PDB file of C-alpha atoms in Angstrom:
ATOM      1  CA  MET A   1       9.226  18.480 -20.157  1.00 40.00           C
ATOM      2  CA  MET A   2      11.215  15.628 -17.417  1.00 44.00           C
ATOM      3  CA  GLY A   3       9.219  18.617 -14.336  1.00 48.00           C
ATOM      4  CA  ASN A   4       6.075  18.863 -16.164  1.00 52.00           C
ATOM      5  CA  LEU A   5       5.268  15.578 -15.443  1.00 53.00           C
ATOM      6  CA  PHE A   6       6.943  15.156 -12.204  1.00 54.00           C
ATOM      7  CA  THR A   7       4.492  17.762 -11.740  1.00 57.00           C
ATOM      8  CA  MET A   8       1.152  15.462 -11.455  1.00 56.00           C
ATOM      9  CA  PHE A   9       2.542  13.960  -8.500  1.00 60.00           C
ATOM     10  CA  ASP A  10       2.664  17.160  -6.338  1.00 61.00           C
ATOM     11  CA  PRO A  11      -0.273  17.497  -4.408  1.00 60.00           C
ATOM     12  CA  GLY A  12       0.805  21.710  -3.676  1.00 59.00           C
ATOM     13  CA  SER A  13       0.733  22.339  -8.364  1.00 54.00           C
ATOM     14  CA  VAL A  14      -3.331  22.599  -8.015  1.00 49.00           C
ATOM     15  CA  GLY A  15      -4.809  24.988  -6.494  1.00 46.00           C
ATOM     16  CA  SER A  16      -4.492  24.812  -2.001  1.00 46.00           C
ATOM     17  CA  SER A  17      -6.278  27.186   0.842  1.00 47.00           C
ATOM     18  CA  PHE A  18      -5.174  28.091   3.863  1.00 46.00           C
ATOM     19  CA  LEU A  19      -5.163  24.804   6.123  1.00 47.00           C
ATOM     20  CA  LEU A  20      -5.553  22.185   3.210  1.00 53.00           C
ATOM     21  CA  VAL A  21      -4.349  20.758  -0.613  1.00 60.00           C
ATOM     22  CA  ASN A  22      -6.709  19.738  -2.293  1.00 64.00           C
ATOM     23  CA  ASN A  23      -4.956  17.573  -4.262  1.00 70.00           C
ATOM     24  CA  TRP A  24      -5.182  15.657  -1.108  1.00 72.00           C
ATOM     25  CA  VAL A  25      -9.120  15.986  -0.682  1.00 74.00           C
ATOM     26  CA  SER A  26      -9.336  12.628  -2.949  1.00 74.00           C
ATOM     27  CA  ILE A  27      -8.462  10.605  -0.245  1.00 77.00           C
ATOM     28  CA  PHE A  28     -12.095  10.874   0.821  1.00 75.00           C
ATOM     29  CA  LEU A  29     -13.682  10.704  -2.648  1.00 73.00           C
ATOM     30  CA  GLY A  30     -14.222   6.868  -2.208  1.00 70.00           C
ATOM     31  CA  PHE A  31     -16.519   8.174   0.854  1.00 70.00           C
ATOM     32  CA  ILE A  32     -18.658  10.639  -1.422  1.00 71.00           C
ATOM     33  CA  PHE A  33     -19.264   8.447  -3.860  1.00 68.00           C
ATOM     34  CA  ILE A  34     -20.757   5.236  -1.359  1.00 69.00           C
ATOM     35  CA  PRO A  35     -24.075   5.641  -1.511  1.00 64.00           C
ATOM     36  CA  LEU A  36     -25.990   4.983   2.062  1.00 62.00           C
ATOM     37  CA  PHE A  37     -27.673   1.821   0.482  1.00 63.00           C
ATOM     38  CA  PHE A  38     -24.422   0.061   0.337  1.00 64.00           C
ATOM     39  CA  TRP A  39     -24.433  -0.587   3.919  1.00 65.00           C
ATOM     40  CA  SER A  40     -27.905  -1.579   3.779  1.00 69.00           C
ATOM     41  CA  SER A  41     -29.321  -3.044   1.489  1.00 71.00           C
ATOM     42  CA  PRO A  42     -27.426  -7.164   0.692  1.00 74.00           C
ATOM     43  CA  SER A  43     -26.107  -6.884  -3.259  1.00 74.00           C
ATOM     44  CA  ARG A  44     -24.396  -9.274  -4.958  1.00 80.00           C
ATOM     45  CA  PHE A  45     -21.438  -5.917  -4.855  1.00 75.00           C
ATOM     46  CA  ILE A  46     -21.165  -6.423  -0.885  1.00 78.00           C
ATOM     47  CA  TYR A  47     -20.865 -10.274  -1.037  1.00 82.00           C
ATOM     48  CA  PHE A  48     -18.087 -10.575  -3.499  1.00 83.00           C
ATOM     49  CA  TRP A  49     -16.348  -7.811  -0.209  1.00 81.00           C
ATOM     50  CA  TRP A  50     -17.524 -10.332   1.805  1.00 84.00           C
ATOM     51  CA  VAL A  51     -16.018 -13.264   0.442  1.00 89.00           C
ATOM     52  CA  LEU A  52     -12.812 -10.918   0.350  1.00 88.00           C
ATOM     53  CA  PHE A  53     -12.270  -9.820   3.409  1.00 87.00           C
ATOM     54  CA  LEU A  54     -13.033 -14.074   5.157  1.00 89.00           C
ATOM     55  CA  ARG A  55     -10.579 -14.774   2.709  1.00 90.00           C
ATOM     56  CA  LEU A  56      -7.688 -12.255   4.048  1.00 89.00           C
ATOM     57  CA  HIS A  57      -8.769 -12.385   7.678  1.00 88.00           C
ATOM     58  CA  LYS A  58      -8.420 -16.411   6.806  1.00 88.00           C
ATOM     59  CA  GLU A  59      -4.966 -15.745   6.432  1.00 88.00           C
ATOM     60  CA  PHE A  60      -3.982 -13.023   8.057  1.00 88.00           C
ATOM     61  CA  LYS A  61      -4.619 -15.335  11.351  1.00 87.00           C
ATOM     62  CA  ILE A  62      -1.798 -17.507  10.264  1.00 86.00           C
ATOM     63  CA  LEU A  63       0.539 -14.211   9.312  1.00 84.00           C
ATOM     64  CA  ILE A  64      -0.057 -12.963  12.311  1.00 84.00           C
ATOM     65  CA  GLY A  65       0.042 -16.802  14.505  1.00 76.00           C
ATOM     66  CA  PRO A  66      -1.777 -17.678  17.398  1.00 73.00           C
ATOM     67  CA  GLY A  67      -0.225 -15.340  19.642  1.00 66.00           C
ATOM     68  CA  GLY A  68      -1.780 -11.920  17.785  1.00 65.00           C
ATOM     69  CA  GLY A  69      -5.271 -10.661  20.132  1.00 64.00           C
ATOM     70  CA  SER A  70      -8.157 -10.892  18.131  1.00 67.00           C
ATOM     71  CA  GLY A  71      -9.958  -9.158  16.155  1.00 75.00           C
ATOM     72  CA  SER A  72      -6.523  -8.249  15.352  1.00 81.00           C
ATOM     73  CA  THR A  73      -6.997  -8.691  11.205  1.00 86.00           C
ATOM     74  CA  LEU A  74      -9.600  -5.709  11.134  1.00 87.00           C
ATOM     75  CA  LEU A  75      -6.677  -3.295  11.043  1.00 88.00           C
ATOM     76  CA  PHE A  76      -5.418  -4.915   8.217  1.00 90.00           C
ATOM     77  CA  ILE A  77      -8.478  -5.310   6.470  1.00 90.00           C
ATOM     78  CA  SER A  78      -9.161  -1.668   6.874  1.00 88.00           C
ATOM     79  CA  LEU A  79      -5.704  -0.695   5.878  1.00 91.00           C
ATOM     80  CA  PHE A  80      -5.854  -2.912   1.960  1.00 92.00           C
ATOM     81  CA  GLY A  81      -9.611  -1.239   1.310  1.00 88.00           C
ATOM     82  CA  PHE A  82      -7.713   1.879   2.628  1.00 88.00           C
ATOM     83  CA  ILE A  83      -5.092   1.738  -0.468  1.00 91.00           C
ATOM     84  CA  LEU A  84      -6.832  -0.380  -2.762  1.00 90.00           C
ATOM     85  CA  GLY A  85      -9.298   2.662  -2.604  1.00 86.00           C
ATOM     86  CA  ASN A  86      -6.784   5.114  -3.494  1.00 87.00           C
ATOM     87  CA  ASN A  87      -4.741   3.010  -5.990  1.00 89.00           C
ATOM     88  CA  VAL A  88      -8.457   2.659  -7.920  1.00 88.00           C
ATOM     89  CA  MET A  89     -10.057   6.380  -7.511  1.00 85.00           C
ATOM     90  CA  GLY A  90      -5.643   7.621  -8.639  1.00 83.00           C
ATOM     91  CA  LEU A  91      -7.051   5.827 -12.467  1.00 85.00           C
ATOM     92  CA  PHE A  92      -9.127   8.557 -12.658  1.00 83.00           C
ATOM     93  CA  PRO A  93      -9.140  11.456 -15.225  1.00 79.00           C
ATOM     94  CA  TYR A  94      -7.958  14.810 -12.516  1.00 76.00           C
ATOM     95  CA  ILE A  95      -7.997  12.967  -9.358  1.00 78.00           C
ATOM     96  CA  PHE A  96      -4.734  13.070  -7.456  1.00 78.00           C
ATOM     97  CA  THR A  97      -3.306   9.764  -6.817  1.00 82.00           C
ATOM     98  CA  CYS A  98      -2.652  10.349  -2.936  1.00 83.00           C
ATOM     99  CA  SER A  99      -1.503   6.602  -2.447  1.00 85.00           C
ATOM    100  CA  SER A 100       1.857   7.440  -5.042  1.00 84.00           C
ATOM    101  CA  HIS A 101       3.640  10.159  -2.552  1.00 85.00           C
ATOM    102  CA  LEU A 102       5.788   9.350   0.027  1.00 85.00           C
ATOM    103  CA  VAL A 103       3.753  11.919   2.395  1.00 85.00           C
ATOM    104  CA  LEU A 104       0.464   9.814   2.562  1.00 87.00           C
ATOM    105  CA  THR A 105       2.924   6.348   2.538  1.00 91.00           C
ATOM    106  CA  LEU A 106       4.949   6.696   5.364  1.00 90.00           C
ATOM    107  CA  SER A 107       2.086   8.139   7.411  1.00 90.00           C
ATOM    108  CA  LEU A 108       0.829   4.162   6.803  1.00 91.00           C
ATOM    109  CA  ALA A 109       4.411   1.827   6.680  1.00 92.00           C
ATOM    110  CA  LEU A 110       6.242   4.236   9.759  1.00 92.00           C
ATOM    111  CA  PRO A 111       3.406   4.626  13.152  1.00 92.00           C
ATOM    112  CA  LEU A 112       3.049   0.215  11.423  1.00 91.00           C
ATOM    113  CA  TRP A 113       6.214  -0.706  11.957  1.00 91.00           C
ATOM    114  CA  LEU A 114       7.360   1.726  15.030  1.00 92.00           C
ATOM    115  CA  SER A 115       3.935   0.090  16.899  1.00 90.00           C
ATOM    116  CA  PHE A 116       5.263  -3.084  16.123  1.00 88.00           C
ATOM    117  CA  MET A 117       8.689  -2.483  17.393  1.00 89.00           C
ATOM    118  CA  LEU A 118       7.941  -0.522  20.133  1.00 90.00           C
ATOM    119  CA  PHE A 119       5.649  -3.985  21.464  1.00 87.00           C
ATOM    120  CA  GLY A 120       7.678  -6.340  20.547  1.00 85.00           C
ATOM    121  CA  TRP A 121      10.933  -4.940  22.803  1.00 85.00           C
ATOM    122  CA  VAL A 122       8.085  -4.509  25.647  1.00 86.00           C
ATOM    123  CA  ASN A 123       6.677  -7.480  25.425  1.00 84.00           C
ATOM    124  CA  HIS A 124       8.710  -9.213  24.040  1.00 79.00           C
ATOM    125  CA  SER A 125      12.404  -8.518  24.692  1.00 82.00           C
ATOM    126  CA  PHE A 126      13.620 -11.620  24.749  1.00 80.00           C
ATOM    127  CA  HIS A 127      13.270 -12.785  21.654  1.00 79.00           C
ATOM    128  CA  MET A 128      13.635  -9.835  19.403  1.00 79.00           C
ATOM    129  CA  PHE A 129      17.249 -10.124  21.098  1.00 79.00           C
ATOM    130  CA  VAL A 130      17.387 -13.480  19.301  1.00 77.00           C
ATOM    131  CA  HIS A 131      15.804 -12.713  16.067  1.00 76.00           C
ATOM    132  CA  LEU A 132      19.051 -10.542  15.839  1.00 79.00           C
ATOM    133  CA  VAL A 133      20.724 -13.663  15.361  1.00 79.00           C
ATOM    134  CA  PRO A 134      20.242 -15.911  12.998  1.00 73.00           C
ATOM    135  CA  GLN A 135      20.050 -19.497  14.355  1.00 74.00           C
ATOM    136  CA  GLY A 136      23.118 -21.250  13.701  1.00 74.00           C
ATOM    137  CA  THR A 137      25.417 -18.965  12.918  1.00 75.00           C
ATOM    138  CA  PRO A 138      28.812 -18.892  13.472  1.00 77.00           C
ATOM    139  CA  PHE A 139      30.645 -16.727  16.343  1.00 75.00           C
ATOM    140  CA  ALA A 140      32.669 -14.976  14.311  1.00 78.00           C
ATOM    141  CA  LEU A 141      29.325 -14.101  12.328  1.00 77.00           C
ATOM    142  CA  MET A 142      27.577 -13.140  15.254  1.00 78.00           C
ATOM    143  CA  PHE A 143      28.736  -9.306  15.085  1.00 80.00           C
ATOM    144  CA  PHE A 144      27.603  -9.468  11.260  1.00 83.00           C
ATOM    145  CA  MET A 145      24.555 -10.234  12.251  1.00 84.00           C
ATOM    146  CA  VAL A 146      23.328  -8.411  14.366  1.00 84.00           C
ATOM    147  CA  LEU A 147      24.299  -5.601  12.528  1.00 86.00           C
ATOM    148  CA  ILE A 148      22.647  -6.704   8.578  1.00 86.00           C
ATOM    149  CA  GLU A 149      19.478  -7.142  11.291  1.00 84.00           C
ATOM    150  CA  THR A 150      19.259  -4.142  12.565  1.00 87.00           C
ATOM    151  CA  ILE A 151      20.076  -2.182   9.973  1.00 89.00           C
ATOM    152  CA  SER A 152      17.908  -4.313   7.420  1.00 86.00           C
ATOM    153  CA  ASN A 153      15.115  -3.989  10.747  1.00 87.00           C
ATOM    154  CA  LEU A 154      15.596  -0.075  10.287  1.00 89.00           C
ATOM    155  CA  ILE A 155      14.967   0.703   6.208  1.00 91.00           C
ATOM    156  CA  ARG A 156      11.589  -1.610   6.371  1.00 90.00           C
ATOM    157  CA  PRO A 157       9.040   1.695   6.574  1.00 90.00           C
ATOM    158  CA  GLY A 158      10.883   2.780   4.287  1.00 91.00           C
ATOM    159  CA  THR A 159      10.713   0.044   1.881  1.00 91.00           C
ATOM    160  CA  LEU A 160       7.282  -0.575   2.481  1.00 91.00           C
ATOM    161  CA  ALA A 161       6.868   3.131   1.610  1.00 91.00           C
ATOM    162  CA  VAL A 162       8.500   3.715  -1.318  1.00 90.00           C
ATOM    163  CA  ARG A 163       7.630   0.103  -2.920  1.00 91.00           C
ATOM    164  CA  LEU A 164       4.100   1.065  -2.640  1.00 91.00           C
ATOM    165  CA  ALA A 165       5.179   4.869  -3.980  1.00 89.00           C
ATOM    166  CA  ALA A 166       7.072   4.070  -7.019  1.00 89.00           C
ATOM    167  CA  ASN A 167       4.480   1.215  -8.134  1.00 89.00           C
ATOM    168  CA  MET A 168       2.098   3.751  -8.338  1.00 88.00           C
ATOM    169  CA  ILE A 169       4.344   6.091 -10.056  1.00 86.00           C
ATOM    170  CA  ALA A 170       6.213   4.133 -12.755  1.00 85.00           C
ATOM    171  CA  GLY A 171       2.392   2.926 -14.358  1.00 83.00           C
ATOM    172  CA  HIS A 172       1.788   7.198 -14.235  1.00 80.00           C
ATOM    173  CA  LEU A 173       4.597   8.597 -15.868  1.00 82.00           C
ATOM    174  CA  LEU A 174       4.085   5.413 -18.614  1.00 82.00           C
ATOM    175  CA  MET A 175       0.554   6.107 -19.367  1.00 81.00           C
ATOM    176  CA  SER A 176       1.702  10.038 -19.830  1.00 78.00           C
ATOM    177  CA  LEU A 177       4.299   9.659 -21.828  1.00 78.00           C
ATOM    178  CA  LEU A 178       2.418   7.568 -24.453  1.00 78.00           C
ATOM    179  CA  GLY A 179      -0.372   9.772 -24.018  1.00 73.00           C
ATOM    180  CA  GLY A 180       1.488  12.305 -25.173  1.00 72.00           C
ATOM    181  CA  VAL A 181       2.591  10.154 -28.350  1.00 72.00           C
ATOM    182  CA  GLY A 182      -0.776  11.533 -30.201  1.00 64.00           C
ATOM    183  CA  VAL A 183      -0.804  14.210 -30.313  1.00 65.00           C
ATOM    184  CA  GLY A 184       0.141  15.649 -33.975  1.00 68.00           C
ATOM    185  CA  SER A 185       0.412  11.657 -35.284  1.00 70.00           C
ATOM    186  CA  SER A 186      -1.315   9.462 -37.472  1.00 76.00           C
ATOM    187  CA  PHE A 187      -4.859   7.392 -37.070  1.00 78.00           C
ATOM    188  CA  LEU A 188      -2.535   4.519 -37.377  1.00 80.00           C
ATOM    189  CA  VAL A 189      -0.460   5.489 -34.536  1.00 77.00           C
ATOM    190  CA  ILE A 190      -3.547   7.379 -32.732  1.00 78.00           C
ATOM    191  CA  GLY A 191      -4.646   3.503 -32.905  1.00 81.00           C
ATOM    192  CA  LEU A 192      -1.902   1.239 -31.872  1.00 83.00           C
ATOM    193  CA  VAL A 193      -1.387   4.327 -28.544  1.00 81.00           C
ATOM    194  CA  LEU A 194      -4.670   3.477 -27.241  1.00 83.00           C
ATOM    195  CA  PHE A 195      -4.375  -0.080 -28.515  1.00 85.00           C
ATOM    196  CA  ILE A 196      -1.703   0.462 -25.869  1.00 85.00           C
ATOM    197  CA  GLN A 197      -3.256   2.824 -23.282  1.00 85.00           C
ATOM    198  CA  ILE A 198      -6.188   0.299 -22.449  1.00 87.00           C
ATOM    199  CA  GLY A 199      -3.393  -2.747 -22.178  1.00 87.00           C
ATOM    200  CA  LEU A 200      -1.073  -0.419 -19.470  1.00 88.00           C
ATOM    201  CA  LEU A 201      -5.692   0.941 -17.615  1.00 88.00           C
ATOM    202  CA  LEU A 202      -5.772  -3.382 -17.055  1.00 90.00           C
ATOM    203  CA  LEU A 203      -2.424  -3.929 -15.401  1.00 90.00           C
ATOM    204  CA  GLU A 204      -2.809  -0.416 -13.532  1.00 90.00           C
ATOM    205  CA  CYS A 205      -5.544  -2.073 -12.110  1.00 91.00           C
ATOM    206  CA  ALA A 206      -3.872  -4.946 -11.472  1.00 92.00           C
ATOM    207  CA  VAL A 207      -1.393  -3.623  -9.624  1.00 92.00           C
ATOM    208  CA  ALA A 208      -3.669  -1.855  -8.052  1.00 91.00           C
ATOM    209  CA  VAL A 209      -5.047  -4.807  -5.857  1.00 92.00           C
ATOM    210  CA  ILE A 210      -1.853  -5.958  -5.990  1.00 93.00           C
ATOM    211  CA  GLN A 211       0.582  -3.684  -4.426  1.00 92.00           C
ATOM    212  CA  SER A 212      -2.062  -3.637  -2.070  1.00 92.00           C
ATOM    213  CA  TYR A 213      -2.224  -6.927  -1.068  1.00 93.00           C
ATOM    214  CA  VAL A 214       1.185  -6.758  -0.716  1.00 93.00           C
ATOM    215  CA  PHE A 215       1.744  -3.368   2.325  1.00 93.00           C
ATOM    216  CA  VAL A 216      -0.050  -5.240   3.332  1.00 93.00           C
ATOM    217  CA  VAL A 217       1.079  -9.009   3.847  1.00 92.00           C
ATOM    218  CA  LEU A 218       4.692  -7.453   4.793  1.00 92.00           C
ATOM    219  CA  SER A 219       2.602  -5.168   7.910  1.00 90.00           C
ATOM    220  CA  SER A 220       1.061  -8.300   8.539  1.00 90.00           C
ATOM    221  CA  LEU A 221       3.739 -10.457   8.311  1.00 88.00           C
ATOM    222  CA  TYR A 222       6.400  -7.518  10.921  1.00 88.00           C
ATOM    223  CA  SER A 223       2.785  -8.519  13.765  1.00 87.00           C
ATOM    224  CA  GLY A 224       4.087 -11.632  13.450  1.00 82.00           C
ATOM    225  CA  GLU A 225       7.072 -11.894  14.201  1.00 81.00           C
ATOM    226  CA  VAL A 226       7.203  -9.974  17.317  1.00 80.00           C
ATOM    227  CA  ASN A 227       4.507 -12.361  18.620  1.00 74.00           C
TER     228      ASN A 227
END
């Protein structure tokens, strides 16, 4: 049963072609459903996103610091919108949740972390060396602090990717398990399961937003450290 349950997170479990697994097409579904007049006609929905993006811009500007280049916040705002769109699209029936797969999350986290590290070591080498030993560290512990900080830096892309994928997988698994309980049960059990499923769906909507925000905030913090 568990093997069949986890196949919903396997992008190759449904039909595939020679060059493309069809499940990955869900990454672009958000662009298909957005009508053309969304970009040209003013509305309250556009105003909501505009206010949200302005708030994110101000927060990311503080996290990145004065050393960040102009327009660098646009990268993190775009990343937030992309992850949020994939998280929300995965809540619809029969749509593969791309952000629950490590292939996508690592593809986002690893290039970001690698570019930050290369930029820091090339342009601010002394600052990066100093950052390996926190201020006030005793001389006897300096070697161990360098080792710990190095390991901490190396596992950052993995923790970013696993955090996003694991949180998206957990909620979907729980909803799938509860969905199989109502088969052949009484009306009282079905009603209770339905009530719990609605609550979990609302919780998953909140998780979709929170995990997108956490991923981008941590990425901006990593960017601020090298600046």
